[in-house]
């Protein structure tokens, strides 16, 4: 498969690492003989009568069904399976299912907290010393004095943020109080416990309480683990996690996954990856229709997402590059630094960004010169990881703060009282205008602010 036609899911992993995802798609699977396909039916919920026979007649075998999303995962050794199955009037799209793997940006690495900082000197010591990002969102903790401001709902019900990620280290002392439950969607893995760090860092930004503090220290987090020991995740597993979170009546889903990117080249049809895109979008819409506010990170490539043709040229390809899901019902979050600058890695684009939140960087002095001596590592985002605490940066660190704010807003009004559209509107209209006056492509409607949102 051409790189320019690959579907890429950008998981913004990054301690100091800003991480993306690459896809091992059709070509690798073709060499293996048996291929995994996604078949998405025209009806967006339920599976049509006789679908198994249709798939069998095309040379495939159903391995996993997702009836609520109108899709199935299929294996086949028939090189003509895709063309065969697409002849059925029941099928909207079919394509080889992609597996996504993390890939770190060259020259970047994460940093665990060490030395004297690793010694606990008292409650919230790390928050007091390094929690600029949480303070930026909560006005130095002032939001915690407002109704709903800690995430404690006015109706006494738990407000739950689903973390669709690498899992959560539920043994971490700063997370045990607010960890509610976990589920694994990793084949062969039942434990939702995080062994990679990314999901635990995200969870700490949301609901940490201890040496660090999250935006909502009384919010609850639930792990929906989709990335396992191999680092890969299939589209059907991610979609299943999103659907299940909605069925579990969570309040907010955080996807520090960046969404789907696909690159269209006239020499290679994008129809071969549309099934992946469509299934993921169906899962997002299923959650939103179920009353779940969905938050996603904007991505870490410093790309202008509003110009598909220009983006392709920057990548050295023909055609057009698009980012998806691009539904207006999502909350799409860019990353800013301590000095309210757009971080050097954050994607941007008019109509593609809703708000910005602190994701961390090395400071504007370094940004202007790129002199390593001017890097200020304390301007990254510090949060929980298995075994301690670590500095990360990325739009993955910005999205969970926005997801947490959504949880606070829900807590103020009561569980299931607001629609996702209402939650999004409150976040947008109470954001602090930064950068250019009014809406702009770098910060959207502005920097999220919990005090404003809870007034």
PDB file of N, CA and C in Angstrom, residues 295-388:
ATOM      1  N   UNK A 295     -14.577  14.189  23.131  1.00  0.00           N
ATOM      2  CA  UNK A 295     -13.470  15.138  22.992  1.00  0.00           C
ATOM      3  C   UNK A 295     -12.312  14.444  22.298  1.00  0.00           C
ATOM      4  N   UNK A 296     -11.710  15.118  21.326  1.00  0.00           N
ATOM      5  CA  UNK A 296     -10.582  14.545  20.605  1.00  0.00           C
ATOM      6  C   UNK A 296      -9.444  15.526  20.452  1.00  0.00           C
ATOM      7  N   UNK A 297      -8.235  15.018  20.388  1.00  0.00           N
ATOM      8  CA  UNK A 297      -7.053  15.855  20.201  1.00  0.00           C
ATOM      9  C   UNK A 297      -6.871  16.176  18.726  1.00  0.00           C
ATOM     10  N   UNK A 298      -6.281  17.328  18.445  1.00  0.00           N
ATOM     11  CA  UNK A 298      -6.166  17.827  17.073  1.00  0.00           C
ATOM     12  C   UNK A 298      -5.006  17.229  16.309  1.00  0.00           C
ATOM     13  N   UNK A 299      -4.043  16.634  17.000  1.00  0.00           N
ATOM     14  CA  UNK A 299      -2.892  16.051  16.315  1.00  0.00           C
ATOM     15  C   UNK A 299      -1.636  16.873  16.473  1.00  0.00           C
ATOM     16  N   UNK A 300      -0.498  16.246  16.273  1.00  0.00           N
ATOM     17  CA  UNK A 300       0.800  16.817  16.644  1.00  0.00           C
ATOM     18  C   UNK A 300       1.768  17.026  15.483  1.00  0.00           C
ATOM     19  N   UNK A 301       1.258  17.357  14.318  1.00  0.00           N
ATOM     20  CA  UNK A 301       2.126  17.446  13.152  1.00  0.00           C
ATOM     21  C   UNK A 301       2.381  18.864  12.660  1.00  0.00           C
ATOM     22  N   UNK A 302       1.858  19.873  13.383  1.00  0.00           N
ATOM     23  CA  UNK A 302       1.997  21.268  12.957  1.00  0.00           C
ATOM     24  C   UNK A 302       1.442  21.472  11.550  1.00  0.00           C
ATOM     25  N   UNK A 303       0.310  20.820  11.275  1.00  0.00           N
ATOM     26  CA  UNK A 303      -0.307  20.901   9.965  1.00  0.00           C
ATOM     27  C   UNK A 303      -1.494  21.850   9.982  1.00  0.00           C
ATOM     28  N   UNK A 304      -1.688  22.538   8.861  1.00  0.00           N
ATOM     29  CA  UNK A 304      -2.898  23.315   8.643  1.00  0.00           C
ATOM     30  C   UNK A 304      -3.945  22.366   8.066  1.00  0.00           C
ATOM     31  N   UNK A 305      -4.902  21.976   8.888  1.00  0.00           N
ATOM     32  CA  UNK A 305      -5.886  20.984   8.489  1.00  0.00           C
ATOM     33  C   UNK A 305      -6.970  21.548   7.590  1.00  0.00           C
ATOM     34  N   UNK A 306      -6.996  22.874   7.441  1.00  0.00           N
ATOM     35  CA  UNK A 306      -8.057  23.493   6.646  1.00  0.00           C
ATOM     36  C   UNK A 306      -7.769  23.485   5.156  1.00  0.00           C
ATOM     37  N   UNK A 307      -6.562  23.114   4.778  1.00  0.00           N
ATOM     38  CA  UNK A 307      -6.188  23.135   3.375  1.00  0.00           C
ATOM     39  C   UNK A 307      -5.691  21.755   2.944  1.00  0.00           C
ATOM     40  N   UNK A 308      -6.596  20.870   2.510  1.00  0.00           N
ATOM     41  CA  UNK A 308      -6.210  19.504   2.153  1.00  0.00           C
ATOM     42  C   UNK A 308      -5.150  19.432   1.053  1.00  0.00           C
ATOM     43  N   UNK A 309      -5.266  20.305   0.046  1.00  0.00           N
ATOM     44  CA  UNK A 309      -4.290  20.279  -1.038  1.00  0.00           C
ATOM     45  C   UNK A 309      -2.914  20.716  -0.587  1.00  0.00           C
ATOM     46  N   UNK A 310      -2.856  21.805   0.200  1.00  0.00           N
ATOM     47  CA  UNK A 310      -1.582  22.300   0.710  1.00  0.00           C
ATOM     48  C   UNK A 310      -0.926  21.286   1.623  1.00  0.00           C
ATOM     49  N   UNK A 311      -1.733  20.624   2.438  1.00  0.00           N
ATOM     50  CA  UNK A 311      -1.203  19.624   3.360  1.00  0.00           C
ATOM     51  C   UNK A 311      -0.561  18.478   2.594  1.00  0.00           C
ATOM     52  N   UNK A 312      -1.192  18.058   1.516  1.00  0.00           N
ATOM     53  CA  UNK A 312      -0.618  16.985   0.699  1.00  0.00           C
ATOM     54  C   UNK A 312       0.716  17.404   0.106  1.00  0.00           C
ATOM     55  N   UNK A 313       0.801  18.640  -0.349  1.00  0.00           N
ATOM     56  CA  UNK A 313       2.058  19.126  -0.940  1.00  0.00           C
ATOM     57  C   UNK A 313       3.166  19.149   0.101  1.00  0.00           C
ATOM     58  N   UNK A 314       2.817  19.543   1.332  1.00  0.00           N
ATOM     59  CA  UNK A 314       3.819  19.551   2.403  1.00  0.00           C
ATOM     60  C   UNK A 314       4.357  18.146   2.661  1.00  0.00           C
ATOM     61  N   UNK A 315       3.499  17.155   2.458  1.00  0.00           N
ATOM     62  CA  UNK A 315       3.900  15.772   2.683  1.00  0.00           C
ATOM     63  C   UNK A 315       4.559  15.147   1.463  1.00  0.00           C
ATOM     64  N   UNK A 316       4.547  15.895   0.339  1.00  0.00           N
ATOM     65  CA  UNK A 316       5.177  15.395  -0.867  1.00  0.00           C
ATOM     66  C   UNK A 316       4.301  14.479  -1.688  1.00  0.00           C
ATOM     67  N   UNK A 317       2.973  14.632  -1.554  1.00  0.00           N
ATOM     68  CA  UNK A 317       2.041  13.781  -2.275  1.00  0.00           C
ATOM     69  C   UNK A 317       1.109  14.604  -3.148  1.00  0.00           C
ATOM     70  N   UNK A 318       0.392  13.892  -4.004  1.00  0.00           N
ATOM     71  CA  UNK A 318      -0.647  14.514  -4.800  1.00  0.00           C
ATOM     72  C   UNK A 318      -1.985  14.388  -4.077  1.00  0.00           C
ATOM     73  N   UNK A 319      -3.038  14.948  -4.683  1.00  0.00           N
ATOM     74  CA  UNK A 319      -4.369  14.769  -4.135  1.00  0.00           C
ATOM     75  C   UNK A 319      -4.630  15.656  -2.933  1.00  0.00           C
ATOM     76  N   UNK A 320      -5.420  15.135  -2.010  1.00  0.00           N
ATOM     77  CA  UNK A 320      -5.854  15.922  -0.862  1.00  0.00           C
ATOM     78  C   UNK A 320      -5.772  15.099   0.413  1.00  0.00           C
ATOM     79  N   UNK A 321      -5.329  15.757   1.475  1.00  0.00           N
ATOM     80  CA  UNK A 321      -5.234  15.105   2.778  1.00  0.00           C
ATOM     81  C   UNK A 321      -6.338  15.658   3.683  1.00  0.00           C
ATOM     82  N   UNK A 322      -7.085  14.777   4.290  1.00  0.00           N
ATOM     83  CA  UNK A 322      -8.198  15.172   5.153  1.00  0.00           C
ATOM     84  C   UNK A 322      -8.003  14.572   6.540  1.00  0.00           C
ATOM     85  N   UNK A 323      -8.578  15.246   7.517  1.00  0.00           N
ATOM     86  CA  UNK A 323      -8.563  14.730   8.874  1.00  0.00           C
ATOM     87  C   UNK A 323      -9.993  14.396   9.281  1.00  0.00           C
ATOM     88  N   UNK A 324     -10.154  13.235   9.862  1.00  0.00           N
ATOM     89  CA  UNK A 324     -11.485  12.807  10.263  1.00  0.00           C
ATOM     90  C   UNK A 324     -11.368  12.062  11.597  1.00  0.00           C
ATOM     91  N   UNK A 325     -12.396  12.008  12.441  1.00  0.00           N
ATOM     92  CA  UNK A 325     -13.711  12.592  12.206  1.00  0.00           C
ATOM     93  C   UNK A 325     -13.695  14.116  12.298  1.00  0.00           C
ATOM     94  N   UNK A 326     -14.487  14.731  11.442  1.00  0.00           N
ATOM     95  CA  UNK A 326     -14.545  16.192  11.430  1.00  0.00           C
ATOM     96  C   UNK A 326     -15.930  16.687  11.801  1.00  0.00           C
ATOM     97  N   UNK A 327     -16.695  15.836  12.427  1.00  0.00           N
ATOM     98  CA  UNK A 327     -18.045  16.194  12.829  1.00  0.00           C
ATOM     99  C   UNK A 327     -18.036  17.426  13.722  1.00  0.00           C
ATOM    100  N   UNK A 328     -18.975  18.320  13.462  1.00  0.00           N
ATOM    101  CA  UNK A 328     -19.085  19.527  14.268  1.00  0.00           C
ATOM    102  C   UNK A 328     -19.550  19.218  15.688  1.00  0.00           C
ATOM    103  N   UNK A 329     -19.999  18.003  15.923  1.00  0.00           N
ATOM    104  CA  UNK A 329     -20.457  17.646  17.266  1.00  0.00           C
ATOM    105  C   UNK A 329     -19.309  17.249  18.183  1.00  0.00           C
ATOM    106  N   UNK A 330     -18.146  16.977  17.630  1.00  0.00           N
ATOM    107  CA  UNK A 330     -16.966  16.700  18.442  1.00  0.00           C
ATOM    108  C   UNK A 330     -16.402  17.995  19.008  1.00  0.00           C
ATOM    109  N   UNK A 331     -15.637  17.878  20.078  1.00  0.00           N
ATOM    110  CA  UNK A 331     -14.861  19.006  20.582  1.00  0.00           C
ATOM    111  C   UNK A 331     -13.418  18.733  20.209  1.00  0.00           C
ATOM    112  N   UNK A 332     -12.907  19.523  19.272  1.00  0.00           N
ATOM    113  CA  UNK A 332     -11.560  19.294  18.724  1.00  0.00           C
ATOM    114  C   UNK A 332     -10.584  20.263  19.379  1.00  0.00           C
ATOM    115  N   UNK A 333      -9.539  19.716  19.999  1.00  0.00           N
ATOM    116  CA  UNK A 333      -8.713  20.502  20.911  1.00  0.00           C
ATOM    117  C   UNK A 333      -7.280  20.637  20.397  1.00  0.00           C
ATOM    118  N   UNK A 334      -6.837  21.873  20.257  1.00  0.00           N
ATOM    119  CA  UNK A 334      -5.444  22.178  19.953  1.00  0.00           C
ATOM    120  C   UNK A 334      -4.683  22.350  21.265  1.00  0.00           C
ATOM    121  N   UNK A 335      -3.364  22.506  21.172  1.00  0.00           N
ATOM    122  CA  UNK A 335      -2.526  22.630  22.370  1.00  0.00           C
ATOM    123  C   UNK A 335      -1.818  23.970  22.408  1.00  0.00           C
ATOM    124  N   UNK A 336      -1.816  24.580  23.588  1.00  0.00           N
ATOM    125  CA  UNK A 336      -1.064  25.814  23.804  1.00  0.00           C
ATOM    126  C   UNK A 336      -0.019  25.603  24.886  1.00  0.00           C
ATOM    127  N   UNK A 337       0.903  26.530  24.962  1.00  0.00           N
ATOM    128  CA  UNK A 337       1.947  26.477  25.971  1.00  0.00           C
ATOM    129  C   UNK A 337       1.643  27.384  27.141  1.00  0.00           C
ATOM    130  N   UNK A 338       2.589  27.450  28.067  1.00  0.00           N
ATOM    131  CA  UNK A 338       2.463  28.278  29.268  1.00  0.00           C
ATOM    132  C   UNK A 338       2.232  29.737  28.909  1.00  0.00           C
ATOM    133  N   UNK A 339       2.872  30.176  27.819  1.00  0.00           N
ATOM    134  CA  UNK A 339       2.794  31.587  27.412  1.00  0.00           C
ATOM    135  C   UNK A 339       1.664  31.844  26.421  1.00  0.00           C
ATOM    136  N   UNK A 340       0.701  30.910  26.361  1.00  0.00           N
ATOM    137  CA  UNK A 340      -0.502  31.014  25.536  1.00  0.00           C
ATOM    138  C   UNK A 340      -0.214  30.953  24.040  1.00  0.00           C
ATOM    139  N   UNK A 341       0.981  30.553  23.692  1.00  0.00           N
ATOM    140  CA  UNK A 341       1.328  30.348  22.293  1.00  0.00           C
ATOM    141  C   UNK A 341       0.780  29.013  21.807  1.00  0.00           C
ATOM    142  N   UNK A 342       0.500  28.922  20.507  1.00  0.00           N
ATOM    143  CA  UNK A 342       0.242  27.600  19.947  1.00  0.00           C
ATOM    144  C   UNK A 342       1.543  26.826  20.008  1.00  0.00           C
ATOM    145  N   UNK A 343       1.495  25.612  20.516  1.00  0.00           N
ATOM    146  CA  UNK A 343       2.708  24.820  20.615  1.00  0.00           C
ATOM    147  C   UNK A 343       3.252  24.502  19.229  1.00  0.00           C
ATOM    148  N   UNK A 344       4.544  24.233  19.175  1.00  0.00           N
ATOM    149  CA  UNK A 344       5.203  24.052  17.883  1.00  0.00           C
ATOM    150  C   UNK A 344       4.689  22.840  17.115  1.00  0.00           C
ATOM    151  N   UNK A 345       4.038  21.915  17.805  1.00  0.00           N
ATOM    152  CA  UNK A 345       3.583  20.691  17.166  1.00  0.00           C
ATOM    153  C   UNK A 345       2.084  20.678  16.865  1.00  0.00           C
ATOM    154  N   UNK A 346       1.308  21.529  17.483  1.00  0.00           N
ATOM    155  CA  UNK A 346      -0.153  21.418  17.410  1.00  0.00           C
ATOM    156  C   UNK A 346      -0.672  21.699  16.010  1.00  0.00           C
ATOM    157  N   UNK A 347      -1.538  20.823  15.529  1.00  0.00           N
ATOM    158  CA  UNK A 347      -2.246  21.089  14.289  1.00  0.00           C
ATOM    159  C   UNK A 347      -3.172  22.284  14.477  1.00  0.00           C
ATOM    160  N   UNK A 348      -3.578  22.880  13.372  1.00  0.00           N
ATOM    161  CA  UNK A 348      -4.428  24.057  13.417  1.00  0.00           C
ATOM    162  C   UNK A 348      -5.256  24.111  12.141  1.00  0.00           C
ATOM    163  N   UNK A 349      -6.128  25.088  12.036  1.00  0.00           N
ATOM    164  CA  UNK A 349      -6.904  25.246  10.818  1.00  0.00           C
ATOM    165  C   UNK A 349      -8.290  25.796  11.081  1.00  0.00           C
ATOM    166  N   UNK A 350      -8.668  26.810  10.329  1.00  0.00           N
ATOM    167  CA  UNK A 350      -9.997  27.404  10.453  1.00  0.00           C
ATOM    168  C   UNK A 350     -11.060  26.343  10.188  1.00  0.00           C
ATOM    169  N   UNK A 351     -12.004  26.249  11.105  1.00  0.00           N
ATOM    170  CA  UNK A 351     -13.067  25.262  10.971  1.00  0.00           C
ATOM    171  C   UNK A 351     -12.696  23.875  11.452  1.00  0.00           C
ATOM    172  N   UNK A 352     -11.451  23.699  11.888  1.00  0.00           N
ATOM    173  CA  UNK A 352     -10.974  22.382  12.324  1.00  0.00           C
ATOM    174  C   UNK A 352     -10.629  22.328  13.806  1.00  0.00           C
ATOM    175  N   UNK A 353     -10.586  23.479  14.474  1.00  0.00           N
ATOM    176  CA  UNK A 353     -10.249  23.564  15.898  1.00  0.00           C
ATOM    177  C   UNK A 353     -11.389  24.251  16.624  1.00  0.00           C
ATOM    178  N   UNK A 354     -11.814  23.695  17.751  1.00  0.00           N
ATOM    179  CA  UNK A 354     -12.877  24.313  18.550  1.00  0.00           C
ATOM    180  C   UNK A 354     -12.321  25.157  19.680  1.00  0.00           C
ATOM    181  N   UNK A 355     -11.374  24.613  20.420  1.00  0.00           N
ATOM    182  CA  UNK A 355     -10.765  25.328  21.543  1.00  0.00           C
ATOM    183  C   UNK A 355      -9.316  24.879  21.667  1.00  0.00           C
ATOM    184  N   UNK A 356      -8.596  25.561  22.529  1.00  0.00           N
ATOM    185  CA  UNK A 356      -7.245  25.133  22.871  1.00  0.00           C
ATOM    186  C   UNK A 356      -7.157  24.909  24.379  1.00  0.00           C
ATOM    187  N   UNK A 357      -6.210  24.066  24.772  1.00  0.00           N
ATOM    188  CA  UNK A 357      -5.967  23.771  26.185  1.00  0.00           C
ATOM    189  C   UNK A 357      -4.471  23.505  26.339  1.00  0.00           C
ATOM    190  N   UNK A 358      -3.941  23.657  27.551  1.00  0.00           N
ATOM    191  CA  UNK A 358      -2.497  23.476  27.733  1.00  0.00           C
ATOM    192  C   UNK A 358      -2.025  22.055  27.454  1.00  0.00           C
ATOM    193  N   UNK A 359      -1.084  21.954  26.520  1.00  0.00           N
ATOM    194  CA  UNK A 359      -0.483  20.673  26.187  1.00  0.00           C
ATOM    195  C   UNK A 359       0.995  20.620  26.494  1.00  0.00           C
ATOM    196  N   UNK A 360       1.593  21.804  26.688  1.00  0.00           N
ATOM    197  CA  UNK A 360       2.988  21.874  27.080  1.00  0.00           C
ATOM    198  C   UNK A 360       3.962  21.963  25.919  1.00  0.00           C
ATOM    199  N   UNK A 361       5.087  22.632  26.164  1.00  0.00           N
ATOM    200  CA  UNK A 361       6.193  22.693  25.210  1.00  0.00           C
ATOM    201  C   UNK A 361       7.439  23.127  25.981  1.00  0.00           C
ATOM    202  N   UNK A 362       8.426  23.674  25.275  1.00  0.00           N
ATOM    203  CA  UNK A 362       9.670  24.085  25.934  1.00  0.00           C
ATOM    204  C   UNK A 362       9.774  25.592  26.136  1.00  0.00           C
ATOM    205  N   UNK A 363       8.710  26.318  25.871  1.00  0.00           N
ATOM    206  CA  UNK A 363       8.743  27.765  26.047  1.00  0.00           C
ATOM    207  C   UNK A 363       9.059  28.497  24.758  1.00  0.00           C
ATOM    208  N   UNK A 364       8.646  29.762  24.690  1.00  0.00           N
ATOM    209  CA  UNK A 364       8.814  30.532  23.452  1.00  0.00           C
ATOM    210  C   UNK A 364      10.262  30.948  23.210  1.00  0.00           C
ATOM    211  N   UNK A 365      11.067  31.065  24.255  1.00  0.00           N
ATOM    212  CA  UNK A 365      12.475  31.413  24.039  1.00  0.00           C
ATOM    213  C   UNK A 365      13.159  30.325  23.223  1.00  0.00           C
ATOM    214  N   UNK A 366      12.878  29.077  23.561  1.00  0.00           N
ATOM    215  CA  UNK A 366      13.416  27.975  22.760  1.00  0.00           C
ATOM    216  C   UNK A 366      12.781  27.955  21.377  1.00  0.00           C
ATOM    217  N   UNK A 367      11.482  28.202  21.314  1.00  0.00           N
ATOM    218  CA  UNK A 367      10.767  28.135  20.053  1.00  0.00           C
ATOM    219  C   UNK A 367      11.340  29.114  19.034  1.00  0.00           C
ATOM    220  N   UNK A 368      11.734  30.292  19.496  1.00  0.00           N
ATOM    221  CA  UNK A 368      12.234  31.320  18.589  1.00  0.00           C
ATOM    222  C   UNK A 368      13.624  31.001  18.057  1.00  0.00           C
ATOM    223  N   UNK A 369      14.424  30.277  18.824  1.00  0.00           N
ATOM    224  CA  UNK A 369      15.818  30.034  18.429  1.00  0.00           C
ATOM    225  C   UNK A 369      16.135  28.568  18.188  1.00  0.00           C
ATOM    226  N   UNK A 370      15.344  27.678  18.803  1.00  0.00           N
ATOM    227  CA  UNK A 370      15.591  26.233  18.813  1.00  0.00           C
ATOM    228  C   UNK A 370      16.945  25.892  19.441  1.00  0.00           C
ATOM    229  N   UNK A 371      17.407  26.785  20.304  1.00  0.00           N
ATOM    230  CA  UNK A 371      18.648  26.553  21.039  1.00  0.00           C
ATOM    231  C   UNK A 371      18.357  25.589  22.184  1.00  0.00           C
ATOM    232  N   UNK A 372      18.971  24.383  22.183  1.00  0.00           N
ATOM    233  CA  UNK A 372      18.690  23.410  23.245  1.00  0.00           C
ATOM    234  C   UNK A 372      18.916  23.959  24.646  1.00  0.00           C
ATOM    235  N   UNK A 373      19.820  24.913  24.777  1.00  0.00           N
ATOM    236  CA  UNK A 373      20.112  25.475  26.094  1.00  0.00           C
ATOM    237  C   UNK A 373      18.944  26.283  26.645  1.00  0.00           C
ATOM    238  N   UNK A 374      18.030  26.676  25.776  1.00  0.00           N
ATOM    239  CA  UNK A 374      16.895  27.493  26.194  1.00  0.00           C
ATOM    240  C   UNK A 374      15.636  26.667  26.454  1.00  0.00           C
ATOM    241  N   UNK A 375      15.742  25.375  26.323  1.00  0.00           N
ATOM    242  CA  UNK A 375      14.585  24.527  26.607  1.00  0.00           C
ATOM    243  C   UNK A 375      14.237  24.586  28.090  1.00  0.00           C
ATOM    244  N   UNK A 376      12.978  24.857  28.367  1.00  0.00           N
ATOM    245  CA  UNK A 376      12.492  24.843  29.748  1.00  0.00           C
ATOM    246  C   UNK A 376      11.595  23.616  29.897  1.00  0.00           C
ATOM    247  N   UNK A 377      12.157  22.555  30.429  1.00  0.00           N
ATOM    248  CA  UNK A 377      11.418  21.312  30.561  1.00  0.00           C
ATOM    249  C   UNK A 377      10.259  21.371  31.528  1.00  0.00           C
ATOM    250  N   UNK A 378      10.253  22.368  32.412  1.00  0.00           N
ATOM    251  CA  UNK A 378       9.162  22.511  33.373  1.00  0.00           C
ATOM    252  C   UNK A 378       7.888  23.071  32.743  1.00  0.00           C
ATOM    253  N   UNK A 379       7.968  23.425  31.461  1.00  0.00           N
ATOM    254  CA  UNK A 379       6.791  23.934  30.766  1.00  0.00           C
ATOM    255  C   UNK A 379       6.096  22.850  29.957  1.00  0.00           C
ATOM    256  N   UNK A 380       6.507  21.616  30.170  1.00  0.00           N
ATOM    257  CA  UNK A 380       5.745  20.485  29.643  1.00  0.00           C
ATOM    258  C   UNK A 380       4.629  20.159  30.637  1.00  0.00           C
ATOM    259  N   UNK A 381       3.904  19.110  30.391  1.00  0.00           N
ATOM    260  CA  UNK A 381       2.799  18.738  31.278  1.00  0.00           C
ATOM    261  C   UNK A 381       3.225  17.562  32.148  1.00  0.00           C
ATOM    262  N   UNK A 382       3.112  17.720  33.459  1.00  0.00           N
ATOM    263  CA  UNK A 382       3.480  16.673  34.402  1.00  0.00           C
ATOM    264  C   UNK A 382       2.218  15.983  34.905  1.00  0.00           C
ATOM    265  N   UNK A 383       2.235  14.664  34.881  1.00  0.00           N
ATOM    266  CA  UNK A 383       1.095  13.921  35.399  1.00  0.00           C
ATOM    267  C   UNK A 383       1.535  12.517  35.794  1.00  0.00           C
ATOM    268  N   UNK A 384       0.560  11.695  36.125  1.00  0.00           N
ATOM    269  CA  UNK A 384       0.808  10.338  36.599  1.00  0.00           C
ATOM    270  C   UNK A 384       1.191   9.399  35.464  1.00  0.00           C
ATOM    271  N   UNK A 385       2.073   8.462  35.780  1.00  0.00           N
ATOM    272  CA  UNK A 385       2.402   7.328  34.908  1.00  0.00           C
ATOM    273  C   UNK A 385       2.660   6.129  35.817  1.00  0.00           C
ATOM    274  N   UNK A 386       2.602   4.922  35.290  1.00  0.00           N
ATOM    275  CA  UNK A 386       2.933   3.757  36.124  1.00  0.00           C
ATOM    276  C   UNK A 386       4.308   3.923  36.766  1.00  0.00           C
ATOM    277  N   UNK A 387       4.353   3.777  38.051  1.00  0.00           N
ATOM    278  CA  UNK A 387       5.621   3.874  38.760  1.00  0.00           C
ATOM    279  C   UNK A 387       6.000   5.270  39.195  1.00  0.00           C
ATOM    280  N   UNK A 388       5.167   6.262  38.935  1.00  0.00           N
ATOM    281  CA  UNK A 388       5.526   7.605  39.368  1.00  0.00           C
ATOM    282  C   UNK A 388       4.860   8.697  38.567  1.00  0.00           C
TER     283      UNK A 388
END
